[in-house]
Amino acid sequence: MSIEHAALTLTQTLNNERDTLKVPPGTEIQGVVQYRNTGTAGLREVIVRLNFEGVGLDPQTVKVEGGAFDSQRKQITWSAASSPQLRALRAGDVGDLKYTFRLLTPQNLPFASETDKNFSLITRAIGDSPDLPTPPGAPKQVVTDQFDILLNTVPSIRLDAFTDDGRAGLPTSTGPMPPQVGKETVLTVRARLNNTSNDVIDATHKTVLPEGVRWVGKEYHTIGEVRFNERTRDVVWTVPLLPARAGAALPEPEFAFQVAITPSLNQAGQEVALTRGHTLDGTDAFTTVRVRAEAAAVTTRNVDPKKAEVVR
């Protein structure tokens, strides 16, 4: 004669991943809690709760199928009242409980001090039924499943260009403003790096100088190393560590370099590109994910003061 036993398992998937998800702030999450009666006995009046723990949940965006969300407790509850299939689960029965939410955007993350970083959100599923066993002298058994969401950092690049007056420790700009056909004008291009919630290690900022733009050889940087490849015209700035909150609670790493242009007749009346597009690549030290930032090309239309929009 076999003895029946009651058993319940819960399995979470978020955005089709299991156990851990690494995504940027602001990402929409599609969540599923799969329940299964893995025992040989039926289960009555099953209740499944999902608790949100940690940082990153935007409670206003939570949507639940067949359940209810308590924003004060940060908890979703599914029961027979809203999901009738939970009233009685026979051996082998399986089903899905679905919900969606969106993570907080970088601007809405709760930074309380300049040391706040490495945010994560945990979803913890808990299942209960009066038919689950209670060992003698021990609390009643409940079923749990944990899922970790790690928030990637979001770096960014701020670019500008200007006629240098010595503010970046570089020689004063020379040449006509606005630029003139056949005459050389020296301008300074500057890149500043911002970052949100996690350190970025081994970061590389890269751009390319178009043909017709001369690398003057004068540059200034607050961290890392700079190199220019004359053959490929790559301008590469390596930054060993871009700290979390750079540009907000901490200073932003900065790199400025001078270029010279001598406009041709066919460029009269046009803006001139000083660089191609800019990229920043590195590794998120918390999530180990590769992160990237991009910024558009810098042209004479970006120069401050606004005297270099076109060449004459």
Coordinates of C-alpha atoms in Angstrom, one line a residue:
M1 CA 0.0 0.0 0.0
S2 CA 1.5 3.3 -1.1
I3 CA 1.4 6.4 1.1
E4 CA 0.4 9.6 -0.6
H5 CA 2.4 12.7 0.0
A6 CA 1.8 16.4 -0.8
A7 CA 4.4 18.5 -2.5
L8 CA 4.4 21.8 -4.4
T9 CA 7.1 23.4 -6.5
L10 CA 7.4 27.0 -7.8
T11 CA 9.6 28.1 -10.6
Q12 CA 10.1 31.7 -11.7
T13 CA 11.1 33.0 -15.1
L14 CA 11.6 36.6 -15.9
N15 CA 12.0 37.7 -19.6
N16 CA 12.4 34.0 -20.3
E17 CA 15.4 33.7 -18.0
R18 CA 15.8 31.6 -14.9
D19 CA 17.4 32.5 -11.6
T20 CA 19.2 35.8 -12.6
L21 CA 18.5 38.7 -14.9
K22 CA 20.9 41.5 -15.8
V23 CA 19.2 44.5 -17.4
P24 CA 19.4 48.3 -17.5
P25 CA 17.1 50.4 -15.4
G26 CA 13.8 51.2 -17.0
T27 CA 13.5 47.7 -18.6
E28 CA 10.0 46.1 -18.8
I29 CA 9.9 42.7 -17.1
Q30 CA 7.6 39.9 -18.1
G31 CA 7.3 37.6 -15.1
V32 CA 5.9 34.0 -14.7
V33 CA 5.5 31.9 -11.6
Q34 CA 4.9 28.3 -12.6
Y35 CA 3.3 26.1 -9.9
R36 CA 3.3 22.3 -10.1
N37 CA 1.8 19.7 -7.8
T38 CA 4.8 17.3 -7.7
G39 CA 3.3 15.1 -5.0
T40 CA 0.9 12.2 -5.2
A41 CA -1.8 13.8 -3.1
G42 CA -4.1 16.7 -4.0
L43 CA -3.6 20.3 -2.7
R44 CA -6.4 22.5 -1.6
E45 CA -6.7 26.3 -1.3
V46 CA -3.3 27.0 -2.7
I47 CA -2.0 30.6 -2.2
V48 CA 1.0 32.0 -4.0
R49 CA 2.6 35.2 -3.0
L50 CA 5.4 37.1 -4.8
N51 CA 7.4 39.6 -2.7
F52 CA 9.6 42.3 -4.2
E53 CA 12.7 43.0 -2.1
G54 CA 15.5 45.4 -2.7
V55 CA 15.7 48.4 -5.1
G56 CA 14.4 48.9 -8.6
L57 CA 10.7 48.2 -8.7
D58 CA 8.4 50.9 -10.1
P59 CA 5.2 50.0 -8.2
Q60 CA 3.0 52.1 -10.5
T61 CA 3.8 49.8 -13.4
V62 CA 2.8 46.5 -11.9
K63 CA 0.1 44.6 -13.7
V64 CA -1.2 41.2 -12.6
E65 CA -3.2 38.5 -14.3
G66 CA -5.7 36.8 -12.0
G67 CA -4.2 38.3 -8.8
A68 CA -3.8 41.5 -6.7
F69 CA -0.8 43.7 -6.0
D70 CA -0.4 45.4 -2.6
S71 CA 1.8 48.5 -3.2
Q72 CA 2.4 49.0 0.5
R73 CA 3.8 45.5 1.1
K74 CA 5.2 45.3 -2.5
Q75 CA 3.5 41.9 -2.7
I76 CA 1.4 40.1 -5.4
T77 CA -1.1 37.5 -4.1
W78 CA -2.8 34.8 -6.2
S79 CA -5.6 32.7 -4.6
A80 CA -8.7 30.8 -5.6
A81 CA -10.6 34.1 -5.3
S82 CA -8.9 35.4 -8.4
S83 CA -7.4 32.3 -9.9
P84 CA -10.0 29.5 -9.5
Q85 CA -7.5 26.8 -10.6
L86 CA -5.8 27.2 -7.3
R87 CA -8.8 25.9 -5.4
A88 CA -7.7 22.3 -5.9
L89 CA -4.6 21.0 -7.6
R90 CA -4.5 17.3 -8.4
A91 CA -1.3 15.4 -8.6
G92 CA 0.6 16.5 -11.6
D93 CA -1.4 19.7 -12.2
V94 CA 0.7 22.6 -13.5
G95 CA -0.1 26.3 -14.3
D96 CA 1.4 29.7 -14.8
L97 CA 0.7 32.9 -12.9
K98 CA 1.7 36.0 -14.9
Y99 CA 2.6 39.6 -14.2
T100 CA 4.6 42.5 -15.6
F101 CA 6.3 45.5 -14.2
R102 CA 9.0 48.1 -15.2
L103 CA 12.2 48.9 -13.4
L104 CA 12.8 52.4 -12.2
T105 CA 14.6 54.6 -14.7
P106 CA 18.2 55.8 -13.8
Q107 CA 16.8 59.2 -12.8
N108 CA 14.4 57.7 -10.3
L109 CA 16.8 55.3 -8.6
P110 CA 16.9 56.2 -4.8
F111 CA 20.5 57.5 -4.4
A112 CA 20.8 58.6 -0.8
S113 CA 24.5 59.2 -0.8
E114 CA 27.5 59.3 -3.2
T115 CA 28.4 55.7 -2.1
D116 CA 25.1 54.2 -3.1
K117 CA 25.6 51.8 -6.0
N118 CA 25.1 48.1 -7.1
F119 CA 21.3 48.0 -7.0
S120 CA 19.4 44.7 -7.2
L121 CA 15.8 43.6 -6.9
I122 CA 14.7 40.2 -5.7
T123 CA 11.4 38.5 -6.5
R124 CA 10.6 35.8 -3.9
A125 CA 7.7 33.4 -4.7
I126 CA 6.1 31.7 -1.7
G127 CA 3.5 28.9 -2.0
D128 CA 1.2 27.5 0.7
S129 CA -1.6 25.0 1.2
P130 CA -3.3 23.5 4.2
D131 CA -2.3 20.1 2.8
L132 CA 1.4 20.7 2.9
P133 CA 3.0 18.8 5.7
T134 CA 4.0 20.2 9.1
P135 CA 6.9 18.3 10.6
P136 CA 6.5 17.6 14.3
G137 CA 8.0 20.5 16.4
A138 CA 8.7 22.5 13.3
P139 CA 7.0 25.4 11.4
K140 CA 4.7 24.5 8.6
Q141 CA 6.5 23.9 5.3
V142 CA 6.1 26.6 2.6
V143 CA 7.6 26.5 -0.8
T144 CA 9.9 29.4 -2.0
D145 CA 11.7 30.3 -5.1
Q146 CA 14.1 33.3 -5.5
F147 CA 15.0 35.3 -8.6
D148 CA 17.7 38.0 -8.7
I149 CA 17.5 41.1 -11.0
L150 CA 20.8 43.0 -11.2
L151 CA 20.6 46.5 -12.6
N152 CA 23.2 47.4 -15.2
T153 CA 24.8 50.8 -15.1
V154 CA 24.1 53.3 -17.8
P155 CA 27.2 55.4 -18.8
S156 CA 26.9 58.3 -21.2
I157 CA 29.2 60.7 -23.1
R158 CA 28.9 64.5 -23.0
L159 CA 30.5 66.3 -25.9
D160 CA 31.3 69.9 -26.8
A161 CA 33.7 71.9 -28.9
F162 CA 35.1 75.4 -28.4
T163 CA 37.6 78.0 -29.3
D164 CA 40.1 77.4 -26.5
D165 CA 41.0 80.3 -24.2
G166 CA 43.3 78.2 -22.0
R167 CA 40.4 76.7 -19.9
A168 CA 41.5 73.1 -20.5
G169 CA 45.2 73.8 -20.1
L170 CA 45.7 73.7 -23.8
P171 CA 47.2 76.4 -26.1
T172 CA 44.8 79.2 -27.1
S173 CA 42.9 78.5 -30.3
T174 CA 44.1 80.3 -33.5
G175 CA 42.6 81.0 -36.9
P176 CA 39.5 82.8 -38.2
M177 CA 36.1 82.3 -36.6
P178 CA 34.0 81.3 -38.4
P179 CA 36.4 79.1 -40.3
Q180 CA 37.4 80.4 -43.7
V181 CA 38.3 78.7 -47.0
G182 CA 42.0 78.1 -47.2
K183 CA 42.8 79.3 -43.7
E184 CA 43.6 77.0 -40.7
T185 CA 41.5 77.2 -37.6
V186 CA 42.4 75.3 -34.4
L187 CA 39.5 74.1 -32.2
T188 CA 39.2 72.0 -29.0
V189 CA 36.9 69.0 -28.8
R190 CA 36.0 67.8 -25.3
A191 CA 34.5 64.5 -24.0
R192 CA 33.2 64.0 -20.5
L193 CA 32.0 60.7 -19.1
N194 CA 28.9 60.3 -16.8
N195 CA 27.8 57.1 -15.1
T196 CA 24.9 55.9 -13.0
S197 CA 24.8 53.0 -10.5
N198 CA 27.8 50.7 -10.9
D199 CA 31.5 51.1 -11.5
V200 CA 32.7 50.5 -15.1
I201 CA 36.1 49.0 -15.5
D202 CA 38.5 48.9 -18.4
A203 CA 36.5 51.5 -20.3
T204 CA 37.5 52.7 -23.8
H205 CA 36.3 55.9 -25.4
K206 CA 36.9 56.0 -29.1
T207 CA 36.3 58.3 -32.0
V208 CA 37.8 58.8 -35.5
L209 CA 39.1 62.0 -37.1
P210 CA 37.7 62.5 -40.6
E211 CA 40.1 63.1 -43.5
G212 CA 40.9 66.8 -43.6
V213 CA 41.0 67.2 -39.8
R214 CA 44.5 67.4 -38.4
W215 CA 45.5 66.0 -35.0
V216 CA 47.4 68.9 -33.4
G217 CA 49.0 66.8 -30.8
K218 CA 47.8 68.8 -27.8
E219 CA 45.5 67.1 -25.4
Y220 CA 44.4 67.0 -21.8
H221 CA 42.9 64.2 -19.7
T222 CA 42.1 63.7 -16.1
I223 CA 42.5 59.9 -16.0
G224 CA 43.8 57.0 -18.1
E225 CA 45.8 57.2 -21.3
V226 CA 45.3 58.7 -24.7
R227 CA 46.7 57.6 -28.1
F228 CA 46.2 58.7 -31.7
N229 CA 46.8 56.3 -34.6
E230 CA 47.9 58.4 -37.7
R231 CA 47.1 55.5 -40.1
T232 CA 43.6 54.7 -38.9
R233 CA 42.9 58.2 -37.4
D234 CA 41.6 56.6 -34.3
V235 CA 41.5 58.7 -31.1
V236 CA 41.4 56.3 -28.1
W237 CA 41.1 57.2 -24.5
T238 CA 41.4 54.3 -22.0
V239 CA 39.9 54.8 -18.5
P240 CA 40.7 52.0 -16.0
L241 CA 37.8 52.9 -13.7
L242 CA 34.7 55.0 -14.4
P243 CA 33.1 55.2 -10.9
A244 CA 29.4 55.0 -10.2
R245 CA 27.8 58.4 -10.0
A246 CA 30.5 60.1 -12.1
G247 CA 29.1 63.4 -13.2
A248 CA 26.5 63.5 -10.4
A249 CA 28.0 63.0 -6.9
L250 CA 31.6 62.5 -8.2
P251 CA 33.6 64.4 -10.8
E252 CA 33.3 63.3 -14.4
P253 CA 36.4 62.1 -16.2
E254 CA 37.4 64.6 -18.9
F255 CA 39.4 64.4 -22.1
A256 CA 40.1 67.4 -24.4
F257 CA 42.1 67.5 -27.6
Q258 CA 42.9 70.0 -30.3
V259 CA 42.2 69.6 -34.0
A260 CA 42.8 71.9 -37.0
I261 CA 40.7 72.3 -40.1
T262 CA 41.5 74.2 -43.3
P263 CA 38.2 74.3 -45.3
S264 CA 38.2 73.7 -49.0
L265 CA 36.1 75.6 -51.6
N266 CA 33.6 72.8 -51.8
Q267 CA 32.9 73.2 -48.0
A268 CA 31.9 76.9 -48.2
G269 CA 28.6 77.4 -46.5
Q270 CA 28.6 74.0 -44.8
E271 CA 29.3 72.7 -41.4
V272 CA 32.5 70.6 -41.1
A273 CA 32.8 67.4 -39.1
L274 CA 35.5 67.5 -36.5
T275 CA 35.1 63.9 -35.4
R276 CA 33.1 60.8 -36.4
G277 CA 30.7 59.3 -33.8
H278 CA 31.9 58.6 -30.3
T279 CA 31.6 55.3 -28.4
L280 CA 32.4 54.2 -24.8
D281 CA 32.7 50.5 -24.1
G282 CA 33.5 48.8 -20.7
T283 CA 32.5 46.2 -18.2
D284 CA 30.0 46.7 -15.5
A285 CA 31.9 45.7 -12.3
F286 CA 28.7 44.7 -10.5
T287 CA 26.9 42.7 -13.2
T288 CA 29.9 41.8 -15.3
V289 CA 27.9 42.8 -18.4
R290 CA 29.5 44.7 -21.3
V291 CA 28.0 48.2 -21.4
R292 CA 28.2 50.8 -24.2
A293 CA 27.4 54.5 -24.7
E294 CA 27.2 56.3 -28.0
A295 CA 27.2 59.9 -29.1
A296 CA 27.0 61.7 -32.4
A297 CA 29.8 63.3 -34.4
V298 CA 31.1 66.7 -33.3
T299 CA 30.9 69.4 -36.1
T300 CA 31.6 73.1 -36.3
R301 CA 27.9 73.6 -35.5
N302 CA 28.7 72.4 -32.0
V303 CA 31.4 75.0 -31.4
D304 CA 31.0 77.4 -28.5
P305 CA 30.7 80.4 -28.9
K306 CA 28.4 79.9 -31.9
K307 CA 30.7 81.5 -34.4
A308 CA 31.7 78.4 -36.4
E309 CA 28.5 77.0 -37.8
V310 CA 29.6 77.4 -41.4
V311 CA 32.7 78.2 -43.3
R312 CA 33.1 81.2 -45.6

